[in-house]
Amino acid sequence: MCPKAAPGSITVRRTVNVKEVRRLDRVIIRFAGDSGDGMQLTGDRFTSETASFGNDLSTLPNFPAEIRAPAGTLPGVSSFQLHFADHDILTPGDAPNVLVAMNPAALKANIGDLPRGAEIIVNTDEFTKRAMQKVGYETSPLEDGSLEAYHVHPVPLNTLTVEALKDFALSRKDAGRSKNMFALGLLSWMYHRPTEGTERFLRTKFAKQPEIAEANVAAFRAGWNFGETTEDFAVSYEVAPATKAFPPGTYRNISGNLALSYGLIAAGRQADLPLYLGSYPITPASDILHELSRHKNFGVRTFQAEDEIAAIGASLGAAFGGSLAVTTTSGPGVALKSETIGLAVSLELPLLIVAIQRGGPSTGLPTKTEQADLLQAMYGRNGEAPVPVVAPRTPADCFDAAIEAARIAVTYRTPVFLLSDGYLANGSEPWRIPETDELPDLRVRFAQGPNHTLDDGSEVFWPYKRDEQTLARPWAIPGTPGLEHRIGGIEKQDGTGNISYDPANHDFMVRTRQAKIDGIRVPDLEVDDPSPSSRPGSNEGGPTGGARLLVLGWGSTYGPITAAVRRVRAAGGAVAQAHLNHLNPFPRNLGEVLARYERVVIPEMNLGQLATLIRAKYLVDAESFTQVNGMPFKAEQLAVRIQEANDAR
C-alpha cells in the first residue's frame, strides 16, 4: 500500500524515498491514447489533485469527434495536456516535457510536439507488429534509434496492471482497462501529487460496483509503488504550490462550461428571476445543459428540445413570460437560431444566446476550437438586427462573462450573444469563488400598470414606451391586468407596438434599436503598457518614448497573447497589449487607444474577423495574424510574430 500525503504535504513520502528529488518551477504533461483508454479521466484526476496541491494550472483536452474512433489509429488518438507551475501561468504550454503514450498511434500523433530531452513513458505491451503497421511504423521506434533524442521509459502497463489485479475476479481484458489508473499512479509518484482525492473519487464513481472501484484503487496504488521501487525512474520531481500567484480566497479548479453554468445560475439569483434553458445537445455546448439540469433547487428549468429552432423558440417564450432565458448551441446551431434571434430583437426581450464556437463551416470539427463565429454573431440575421456580443477570455472568466451578458440583457431588454469556444469550454484553471456581496444587483422592475396618458386623459399601457437612459422598453408579464399588448415579428409602431408598415416608422424603429445597442455602457478598454507613453493622449513611441506596437485580442486568445507579450518584453521589446471582452458595442475609448500606436496586430483563430471590424470602424490598418487549425495559438509562435512586427519599421 502506498504511503499517503495530505494535500500540499510530501513529508511522509520523502522520509521513505531515497531517490533523488528535483525541484522544478513548472511541468507540461500530456496523456495520450485511444479514445477508449480513459485519457480524459486520467488527465482530469491529475488536474484535480494538482489543483488541491495549490499549483497554478491550465489544461487542454483534445479528443476525436467520433464517439469511438477505430482503435489504434491516428484519428482515434485522444490526449489531455496539463501545464502546472509554482507561479502564474496562462496557457496549457507549447510543448510537453512528459508524454505518456498508451500505444503506437499515441506516440506517432504526438512525437512531433516534443522538445529534445523530453521524457516519454511508453506502454510497451501495445507495440505489437500489427499495431505499429496500422500507423505506418515499419520498424519499432523503441528499437530503431529514432527516439534517441528523448528519455524513454518502457513500461508494460497492461502486464503490470493485470498482475496487480490478479486477486480480483476480473478477466484479463477487464483488468487491463485499469491501466490508465496505473499510469496515473506512476505520474502521481513522479510529481508528488496527493492520492486521497483520487481514491475517494474512484470509490464514489463506482459506488454501485465496489469490486471495480477497489480494482481501480489497487491499480492506482500499484502505479505509485512501481515508481517508488523501479530503477528506471531514479528521479522524482517537486513543483511547489503557487502561493504568490493567487489573491486570498477560496479556490477550485473549473472548466469554462462549468464556470459559465455557475455564472448563469448566479445571474438568475441576482436578478431574482427563474432561469430557463432551452437547448438542443451539440458539441461542445452540451455540458451546460447537463450541468444546469442538476440545479432545480436554484429555480433552474431545462428543456431539451427536438431541434435548435424549438430550443430557442421555447427560450424566447420563457423570456416573454418573465424568466432569465438562455439558449445554448455551437457551430451550425447558431445559423438555425438566427430567425428567432431576429424576432427577439424585434420584440426587445432579454435572451442569452450562448455560442460555444467550434471549427467550421457546416458540421466542421465538432471537438476542435475556433473563433470564426464573430461576424455571424454581429450580422448573421436578416435586416438590421443589432445584438450585443460578450466574449470571455479564460475558463474562469466564463463565470463573469455570463453575469455581464445577463446584466446587459435585462437592463437594455435585448438578446445578447455570449461567444465562448471549445478551448475555453473544455479547458480548466483555478477559479476564486466570489462572495455573494461581490456580485452585481440585477433585479428587474416589471411593468405594473399604465405608463402613458392619451390626449383624452385616459391612461393606457404602451409596450414600446422607452426608458430615457437605456431606451429599454417595459417588461410586462403576461396575465398582468391591463398590460395586454401585441407581439409578433412584423414591425411595431413606436410606443403602441401596433403593427406598422409606415416607412418613416420603420426607419425610426431601426435607428432606435441600433441606438439602444450603441448606448450600452461597458467598461473602458484597459491597456497593459508599461512604457512611459502609455498615459492617455500620448502618441510618442520608440526606444525612448515607449511602445509603438499594440497587440489586440479577444476571447480565448488572451492566454497565448499575454504569454507571448511577456516573452517579448523579457527579451527587451516594448509592446502594449489590450484585450476585448465586449465586441458590440466596442468600449468607448477603443478608438483613442488605437490612435496611440503606430502598429496594431490582431491574432485570431479565424481569417481576421475582428481585424475586419476594426479596419471598418476606426480606419486603422490593423495587421492580422491568423490560425484555423482547430488548436489554440502557441505562445512561442505568437512571440516570434509579435517580435517581427515590433522590429519592422
XYZ file of C-alpha atoms in Angstrom:
649
model
C 0.000 0.000 0.000
C 1.439 3.355 -0.984
C 2.027 5.986 1.709
C -0.433 8.847 1.632
C 0.151 12.577 1.928
C -2.180 15.393 2.832
C -2.733 17.983 0.092
C 0.280 20.277 -0.007
C 2.474 17.903 2.006
C 5.036 15.368 0.806
C 6.990 14.906 4.044
C 5.893 11.304 4.546
C 6.968 10.292 1.065
C 10.355 11.927 1.314
C 11.237 10.093 4.535
C 10.834 6.707 2.808
C 12.037 7.645 -0.671
C 15.816 7.511 -1.071
C 15.673 8.512 -4.727
C 16.739 11.937 -5.895
C 14.090 14.649 -5.751
C 14.487 17.621 -8.088
C 12.581 20.870 -7.773
C 11.036 22.354 -10.928
C 9.146 25.609 -11.403
C 6.742 24.168 -13.993
C 5.913 20.994 -15.922
C 3.835 20.182 -19.019
C 2.428 16.643 -19.160
C 0.413 15.076 -21.968
C -1.532 11.828 -21.585
C -2.317 10.235 -24.954
C -4.008 7.028 -26.075
C -7.082 5.614 -27.760
C -10.342 7.430 -27.108
C -11.329 4.381 -25.032
C -8.192 4.414 -22.857
C -9.552 6.941 -20.368
C -7.075 9.709 -21.097
C -9.579 12.473 -20.336
C -10.424 10.901 -16.977
C -6.738 10.369 -16.197
C -5.895 13.964 -17.036
C -8.870 15.268 -15.120
C -7.863 13.361 -11.977
C -4.241 14.513 -12.192
C -5.546 18.056 -12.658
C -7.841 17.846 -9.650
C -5.020 16.679 -7.400
C -2.733 19.363 -8.788
C -5.367 21.996 -8.036
C -5.776 20.732 -4.469
C -1.996 20.846 -4.064
C -2.087 24.578 -4.838
C -0.319 24.856 -8.208
C -1.468 27.239 -10.874
C -2.571 25.237 -13.890
C -4.059 25.286 -17.361
C -5.374 22.313 -19.336
C -6.045 21.369 -22.959
C -8.230 18.300 -23.561
C -8.087 17.157 -27.190
C -10.252 14.303 -28.414
C -11.754 12.913 -31.639
C -15.190 13.920 -32.861
C -16.206 10.281 -33.277
C -17.874 8.604 -30.313
C -15.437 5.696 -30.708
C -12.887 6.101 -33.460
C -11.160 2.950 -34.801
C -8.836 1.596 -32.114
C -5.128 2.118 -32.678
C -5.496 4.676 -35.480
C -4.174 8.218 -35.646
C -7.673 9.776 -35.956
C -8.671 7.916 -32.798
C -5.990 9.404 -30.544
C -7.288 11.284 -27.511
C -4.998 13.439 -25.381
C -5.052 15.628 -22.304
C -2.343 18.227 -21.693
C -1.744 19.854 -18.319
C 0.622 22.713 -17.544
C 1.184 23.320 -13.817
C 3.610 25.615 -12.042
C 4.688 27.328 -8.843
C 3.882 30.709 -10.405
C 1.233 32.417 -12.518
C 0.762 30.738 -15.921
C -1.594 31.475 -18.791
C -1.620 28.573 -21.267
C -1.545 24.760 -21.353
C 2.003 25.073 -22.653
C 3.572 24.877 -26.084
C 5.372 21.533 -25.832
C 5.104 18.676 -23.297
C 8.002 17.837 -21.013
C 6.451 14.416 -20.454
C 4.398 12.271 -22.850
C 2.520 9.210 -21.648
C 1.874 7.177 -24.827
C -0.518 4.271 -24.400
C 0.029 2.842 -27.911
C 1.938 3.416 -31.190
C -0.744 5.753 -32.551
C -0.458 7.988 -29.479
C 3.316 8.124 -29.864
C 3.245 8.917 -33.572
C 0.491 11.531 -33.250
C 2.324 13.450 -30.533
C 6.064 12.907 -31.024
C 6.328 15.952 -33.275
C 5.342 18.243 -30.392
C 8.102 17.075 -28.039
C 11.317 19.036 -27.498
C 14.655 17.244 -27.330
C 15.223 15.764 -23.906
C 11.550 15.244 -23.126
C 10.530 12.152 -21.190
C 8.348 9.521 -22.873
C 6.572 6.838 -20.862
C 5.573 4.138 -23.355
C 3.169 1.262 -22.850
C 5.320 -1.407 -24.491
C 2.558 -4.031 -24.376
C 0.733 -2.258 -27.190
C 3.737 -2.093 -29.549
C 2.835 -5.199 -31.474
C 3.752 -5.604 -35.131
C 0.142 -5.183 -36.238
C -0.434 -2.080 -34.079
C 2.735 -0.429 -35.384
C 1.927 -1.219 -39.020
C -1.528 0.304 -38.561
C 0.061 3.742 -38.047
C 2.925 3.350 -40.538
C 5.816 2.180 -38.356
C 7.869 -0.263 -40.445
C 10.200 -0.919 -37.512
C 9.679 -0.435 -33.800
C 10.512 3.145 -32.741
C 11.508 1.683 -29.380
C 14.346 -0.246 -31.030
C 15.393 1.589 -34.221
C 17.063 4.576 -32.554
C 14.501 7.120 -33.710
C 13.812 8.132 -30.089
C 17.444 8.752 -29.091
C 16.740 12.465 -28.544
C 14.343 11.630 -25.716
C 14.425 9.905 -22.338
C 12.280 6.842 -22.972
C 10.802 4.791 -20.133
C 9.424 1.485 -21.462
C 6.673 0.267 -19.127
C 4.480 -2.803 -19.821
C 1.355 -1.140 -18.457
C -1.074 -3.895 -19.435
C 1.056 -6.655 -17.904
C 1.763 -4.776 -14.688
C -1.882 -3.807 -14.259
C -3.147 -7.343 -14.802
C -0.556 -8.651 -12.327
C -1.607 -6.053 -9.740
C -5.236 -7.135 -10.074
C -4.691 -10.903 -10.131
C -6.544 -11.310 -6.821
C -9.681 -9.696 -8.251
C -12.315 -11.734 -10.059
C -11.731 -9.927 -13.339
C -10.913 -11.174 -16.798
C -7.568 -10.171 -18.259
C -9.374 -7.781 -20.609
C -11.357 -6.138 -17.810
C -8.296 -5.866 -15.582
C -6.350 -4.252 -18.429
C -8.877 -1.436 -18.603
C -7.405 -0.065 -15.373
C -4.033 0.612 -16.985
C -4.833 4.319 -17.097
C -5.069 4.283 -13.281
C -1.688 2.540 -13.112
C -0.255 5.307 -15.300
C -1.932 7.920 -13.113
C -0.392 6.382 -10.002
C 3.057 6.414 -11.608
C 2.768 10.065 -12.600
C 1.387 10.917 -9.152
C 4.552 9.439 -7.644
C 6.805 11.242 -10.112
C 5.355 14.646 -9.222
C 4.362 14.090 -5.592
C 0.660 14.555 -6.185
C -1.844 13.886 -3.368
C -3.550 10.500 -3.590
C -6.550 10.607 -1.248
C -8.755 12.578 -3.620
C -8.320 10.124 -6.489
C -9.034 7.102 -4.299
C -12.122 8.810 -2.901
C -13.238 9.723 -6.425
C -12.892 6.139 -7.660
C -14.883 4.712 -4.771
C -17.615 7.286 -5.375
C -17.682 6.837 -9.142
C -18.001 3.057 -8.857
C -20.076 3.004 -5.667
C -22.523 0.531 -7.232
C -19.630 -1.701 -8.358
C -17.357 -1.874 -5.290
C -15.099 -4.560 -6.774
C -14.423 -2.367 -9.814
C -13.767 0.566 -7.512
C -11.238 -1.362 -5.442
C -9.596 -2.756 -8.576
C -9.004 0.751 -9.884
C -7.683 1.868 -6.498
C -5.347 -1.135 -6.464
C -4.079 -0.291 -9.974
C -3.550 3.321 -8.938
C -1.549 2.274 -5.880
C 0.430 -0.243 -7.909
C 1.471 2.504 -10.311
C 2.603 4.663 -7.400
C 4.584 1.787 -5.879
C 6.131 0.941 -9.249
C 7.586 4.436 -9.462
C 8.856 4.114 -5.912
C 10.618 0.789 -6.447
C 11.698 0.513 -10.098
C 15.233 1.501 -11.043
C 14.089 3.018 -14.347
C 12.666 6.036 -12.517
C 15.610 7.275 -10.485
C 14.272 10.806 -10.012
C 11.008 12.308 -8.832
C 10.066 15.963 -9.042
C 8.603 18.690 -6.883
C 6.601 21.638 -8.192
C 5.796 23.813 -5.203
C 2.377 25.417 -4.705
C 1.890 28.765 -6.433
C 1.484 30.650 -3.184
C 2.141 34.071 -4.753
C 0.017 33.595 -7.882
C -3.396 33.954 -6.270
C -5.075 36.674 -4.219
C -6.527 35.457 -0.906
C -9.728 33.461 -1.219
C -11.238 30.034 -1.715
C -10.293 28.398 -5.000
C -11.357 25.410 -7.058
C -10.416 24.040 -10.446
C -13.097 24.836 -13.013
C -13.710 24.351 -16.730
C -15.156 27.066 -18.943
C -18.528 25.375 -19.447
C -18.902 24.717 -15.724
C -17.955 28.315 -14.873
C -20.443 29.573 -17.450
C -23.173 27.377 -15.956
C -22.473 28.697 -12.480
C -22.471 32.246 -13.834
C -25.920 31.748 -15.335
C -27.246 30.370 -12.046
C -25.725 33.279 -10.134
C -27.219 35.754 -12.630
C -30.661 34.240 -12.140
C -30.346 34.539 -8.382
C -29.032 38.107 -8.547
C -31.864 39.076 -10.910
C -34.387 37.263 -8.693
C -35.710 35.555 -11.815
C -36.240 31.883 -12.643
C -33.530 30.646 -15.012
C -34.796 28.863 -18.113
C -32.598 26.988 -20.585
C -33.943 25.782 -23.916
C -31.260 23.733 -25.628
C -30.525 21.035 -28.171
C -27.446 18.886 -27.424
C -24.453 19.834 -29.566
C -20.699 19.593 -29.029
C -19.045 21.392 -27.264
C -22.020 23.183 -25.621
C -23.857 20.141 -24.247
C -22.103 20.240 -20.860
C -24.003 23.423 -19.983
C -27.343 21.667 -20.486
C -26.121 18.702 -18.442
C -24.912 20.912 -15.592
C -27.915 23.238 -15.376
C -30.275 20.252 -15.331
C -28.794 19.362 -11.926
C -29.809 22.616 -10.249
C -33.587 22.695 -9.951
C -33.086 23.757 -6.345
C -31.927 27.148 -7.649
C -35.050 27.684 -9.721
C -33.466 26.390 -12.924
C -35.651 24.800 -15.581
C -34.076 22.991 -18.504
C -35.770 21.878 -21.705
C -34.039 19.544 -24.139
C -35.805 20.362 -27.383
C -36.166 18.297 -30.534
C -34.028 20.751 -32.531
C -32.240 24.093 -32.366
C -35.226 26.115 -33.590
C -37.570 24.672 -30.995
C -34.968 25.284 -28.278
C -34.625 28.997 -28.901
C -38.370 29.387 -29.532
C -39.096 27.959 -26.097
C -36.445 30.209 -24.542
C -37.901 33.311 -26.168
C -41.318 32.310 -24.852
C -39.818 31.980 -21.376
C -38.324 35.481 -21.723
C -41.764 36.825 -22.643
C -43.078 35.099 -19.525
C -40.592 36.800 -17.210
C -37.692 34.332 -16.931
C -33.993 34.902 -17.399
C -33.948 32.920 -20.632
C -30.925 31.186 -22.158
C -30.301 29.038 -25.195
C -27.014 27.244 -25.802
C -25.507 25.997 -29.031
C -22.345 25.538 -31.076
C -21.301 25.996 -34.690
C -24.170 25.451 -37.147
C -26.747 25.715 -34.357
C -26.307 29.497 -34.401
C -27.459 29.629 -38.019
C -30.600 27.641 -37.219
C -31.451 30.066 -34.424
C -30.925 33.219 -36.491
C -34.566 33.947 -37.387
C -35.702 33.671 -33.766
C -32.813 35.895 -32.658
C -34.131 38.473 -35.114
C -37.580 38.048 -33.562
C -36.079 38.653 -30.127
C -34.507 41.858 -31.463
C -37.920 42.959 -32.756
C -39.712 42.033 -29.527
C -36.879 43.606 -27.474
C -36.820 40.870 -24.866
C -33.813 39.720 -22.792
C -32.405 36.459 -24.130
C -28.907 34.992 -23.752
C -27.557 33.132 -26.782
C -24.541 31.145 -25.604
C -22.460 30.021 -28.587
C -19.504 27.729 -27.887
C -17.563 28.167 -31.121
C -16.024 25.214 -32.927
C -14.276 24.561 -36.234
C -16.477 25.044 -39.296
C -18.078 25.575 -41.729
C -21.148 23.313 -41.664
C -20.704 20.432 -39.216
C -16.968 21.084 -39.387
C -14.753 19.997 -36.489
C -17.076 19.405 -33.522
C -14.348 18.802 -30.928
C -11.866 21.450 -32.114
C -11.743 25.134 -31.296
C -12.109 28.253 -33.447
C -13.148 31.920 -33.233
C -14.913 32.103 -36.569
C -18.468 32.993 -35.480
C -17.824 36.628 -34.597
C -19.199 38.105 -37.804
C -22.150 35.727 -37.661
C -22.945 36.938 -34.142
C -22.606 40.542 -35.293
C -24.539 40.381 -38.558
C -25.979 36.896 -39.092
C -29.640 37.911 -39.277
C -31.889 39.397 -41.917
C -32.481 43.114 -41.719
C -30.867 45.486 -39.264
C -30.870 43.382 -36.098
C -28.067 44.555 -33.776
C -27.167 42.310 -30.844
C -24.591 42.922 -28.089
C -21.653 40.480 -28.053
C -19.654 39.484 -24.969
C -16.655 37.108 -25.043
C -14.865 35.552 -22.045
C -11.079 35.396 -22.072
C -10.296 32.397 -19.818
C -12.201 29.384 -18.467
C -12.755 31.096 -15.105
C -13.778 34.344 -16.820
C -16.774 32.497 -18.303
C -18.467 32.993 -14.919
C -18.117 36.784 -15.050
C -18.988 36.912 -18.748
C -22.276 35.108 -18.095
C -23.220 37.616 -15.417
C -22.208 40.531 -17.642
C -24.272 39.189 -20.542
C -27.273 38.847 -18.218
C -26.776 42.408 -16.949
C -26.887 43.801 -20.453
C -29.865 41.648 -21.447
C -32.141 42.575 -18.553
C -31.055 46.220 -18.341
C -31.438 47.010 -22.034
C -34.134 44.453 -22.970
C -32.175 42.822 -25.743
C -30.862 39.425 -26.799
C -27.139 39.093 -26.066
C -24.543 36.816 -27.635
C -22.024 35.177 -25.324
C -19.194 33.843 -27.501
C -17.054 31.197 -25.836
C -15.201 28.437 -27.710
C -14.109 24.823 -27.381
C -10.707 25.728 -25.911
C -12.317 27.634 -23.037
C -15.262 25.248 -22.681
C -13.142 22.145 -22.095
C -10.028 23.740 -20.604
C -9.711 24.469 -16.905
C -7.859 26.680 -14.443
C -8.093 27.756 -10.779
C -11.097 29.991 -10.019
C -11.572 32.120 -6.926
C -15.122 31.571 -5.698
C -16.643 35.046 -5.248
C -18.556 36.181 -2.196
C -22.245 36.873 -2.779
C -21.854 40.559 -1.957
C -19.303 40.865 -4.779
C -21.932 40.050 -7.406
C -23.945 42.835 -9.070
C -27.592 43.514 -8.270
C -29.511 42.512 -11.419
C -33.052 42.833 -10.064
C -35.657 43.963 -12.577
C -38.798 46.081 -12.142
C -41.596 44.646 -14.238
C -44.343 46.888 -15.587
C -47.198 47.108 -13.090
C -49.739 49.384 -14.749
C -50.432 52.092 -17.353
C -47.443 54.165 -18.425
C -48.934 56.602 -20.964
C -51.725 59.195 -20.979
C -53.695 59.728 -24.174
C -54.938 63.096 -25.396
C -58.369 62.354 -23.927
C -56.832 61.790 -20.495
C -57.224 58.025 -20.414
C -54.281 56.002 -19.109
C -53.020 53.088 -21.188
C -50.035 50.725 -21.375
C -47.625 51.285 -24.214
C -45.241 48.298 -24.556
C -42.679 50.302 -26.564
C -42.516 53.417 -24.398
C -38.842 53.647 -23.543
C -36.614 54.435 -20.613
C -34.885 57.718 -21.413
C -31.459 56.472 -20.293
C -31.346 52.927 -21.642
C -34.010 53.079 -24.395
C -35.287 49.795 -22.939
C -38.978 49.095 -23.290
C -41.029 47.919 -20.275
C -41.079 44.201 -19.469
C -44.680 43.174 -18.845
C -45.552 39.730 -17.508
C -48.403 38.058 -19.410
C -51.578 37.953 -17.350
C -50.975 41.258 -15.586
C -54.350 43.057 -15.756
C -54.358 45.997 -18.154
C -50.970 45.214 -19.706
C -52.197 43.230 -22.694
C -50.091 44.007 -25.769
C -49.195 42.697 -29.202
C -46.191 40.550 -30.051
C -45.041 39.182 -33.396
C -42.338 39.599 -35.977
C -43.923 42.364 -38.046
C -42.616 45.875 -37.438
C -44.017 47.659 -34.392
C -45.402 51.147 -34.208
C -43.324 53.318 -31.937
C -44.851 53.378 -28.475
C -48.032 51.376 -29.028
C -46.488 48.231 -30.506
C -49.260 48.003 -33.070
C -48.424 46.574 -36.489
C -46.986 49.262 -38.730
C -45.979 49.355 -42.389
C -45.214 53.077 -42.355
C -41.767 53.734 -43.933
C -40.920 56.576 -41.555
C -41.849 54.498 -38.523
C -39.722 51.580 -39.732
C -36.744 53.885 -40.243
C -37.243 55.306 -36.750
C -37.546 51.882 -35.087
C -34.465 50.524 -36.861
C -32.401 53.517 -35.765
C -33.789 53.369 -32.230
C -32.891 49.714 -31.781
C -29.372 50.453 -33.047
C -29.077 53.456 -30.749
C -30.041 51.287 -27.796
C -27.158 48.894 -28.520
C -24.732 51.732 -29.213
C -25.672 53.289 -25.868
C -24.927 50.232 -23.749
C -22.452 51.173 -21.071
C -19.448 48.847 -20.982
C -16.118 49.320 -19.175
C -13.362 51.224 -20.930
C -10.654 49.141 -22.541
C -7.668 48.643 -20.246
C -4.230 48.734 -21.843
C -1.262 46.861 -20.431
C 1.566 49.135 -21.479
C 4.448 49.581 -19.010
C 6.147 52.115 -21.263
C 6.358 55.832 -20.342
C 3.991 56.861 -23.142
C 1.070 54.686 -22.040
C -0.785 57.595 -20.453
C -3.951 58.703 -22.303
C -3.364 61.263 -25.007
C 0.269 60.391 -25.597
C 1.298 59.366 -29.097
C 5.026 59.144 -28.564
C 6.761 55.847 -29.254
C 10.032 54.118 -29.859
C 13.015 53.134 -27.753
C 12.874 56.244 -25.568
C 9.183 57.057 -25.801
C 7.622 53.625 -25.266
C 5.761 51.017 -27.270
C 4.932 51.552 -30.924
C 3.069 48.238 -31.217
C -0.276 47.245 -29.698
C -1.350 43.590 -29.661
C -5.149 43.486 -29.585
C -7.110 40.308 -28.950
C -10.493 38.959 -27.989
C -11.852 35.792 -26.414
C -9.646 32.788 -25.722
C -6.520 34.217 -27.359
C -5.904 36.111 -24.100
C -3.674 33.446 -22.537
C -1.380 32.825 -25.527
C -1.173 36.548 -26.348
C -0.292 37.509 -22.773
C 2.303 34.746 -22.507
C 3.818 35.855 -25.830
C 3.901 39.520 -24.806
C 5.696 38.557 -21.598
C 8.358 36.740 -23.638
C 8.870 39.703 -25.949
C 9.167 42.083 -23.019
C 11.592 39.745 -21.252
C 13.762 39.950 -24.392
C 13.740 43.747 -24.208
C 10.857 44.553 -26.556
C 8.438 47.408 -25.827
C 4.964 46.038 -26.578
C 1.499 47.048 -25.391
C -1.444 44.693 -25.019
C -5.219 45.113 -24.808
C -7.994 42.549 -24.810
C -11.653 42.987 -25.714
C -14.419 41.374 -23.676
C -17.102 43.478 -25.379
C -17.301 43.181 -29.167
C -20.585 45.022 -29.618
C -20.621 47.740 -28.642
C -16.884 48.286 -28.507
C -15.564 50.168 -25.449
C -15.919 53.914 -25.945
C -12.191 54.548 -25.617
C -11.113 51.929 -28.186
C -10.573 54.472 -30.968
C -8.435 56.638 -28.737
C -6.373 53.615 -27.642
C -5.756 52.527 -31.239
C -4.628 56.023 -32.184
C -1.749 55.896 -29.688
C 0.159 53.207 -31.587
C 1.844 53.074 -34.954
C 1.036 49.407 -35.490
C -1.766 47.153 -34.306
C -1.506 43.347 -34.554
C -4.616 41.211 -34.006
C -4.099 37.446 -33.514
C -7.286 35.447 -34.155
C -8.350 31.841 -34.682
C -10.168 32.793 -37.891
C -9.231 34.648 -41.065
C -9.258 38.097 -39.498
C -12.821 38.871 -38.421
C -12.048 41.297 -35.584
C -9.416 42.941 -37.784
C -12.115 43.491 -40.422
C -14.350 45.221 -37.866
C -11.504 47.360 -36.533
C -10.452 48.483 -40.003
C -14.025 49.338 -40.975
C -14.959 51.255 -37.838
C -11.707 53.009 -36.926
C -9.860 53.172 -40.280
C -6.843 51.557 -38.627
C -4.592 49.379 -40.777
C -4.710 46.513 -38.312
C -2.478 43.548 -39.168
C -3.983 40.077 -38.855
C -2.121 37.048 -37.603
C -4.450 34.113 -38.044
C -4.683 30.385 -37.431
C -7.555 27.996 -38.155
C -6.160 24.531 -37.420
C -8.565 23.680 -34.604
C -5.965 24.300 -31.884
C -5.142 27.357 -29.767
C -2.118 29.506 -30.538
C 1.225 28.564 -29.047
C 2.884 31.332 -27.083
C 6.202 30.952 -28.897
C 4.721 31.311 -32.389
C 2.925 34.479 -31.285
C 6.068 35.825 -29.624
C 8.015 35.401 -32.867
C 5.301 37.173 -34.890
C 4.991 39.999 -32.367
C 8.753 40.487 -32.269
C 8.901 40.589 -36.080
C 6.156 43.219 -36.182
C 7.862 45.221 -33.443
C 11.219 45.152 -35.233
C 9.750 46.214 -38.593
C 9.907 49.900 -39.435
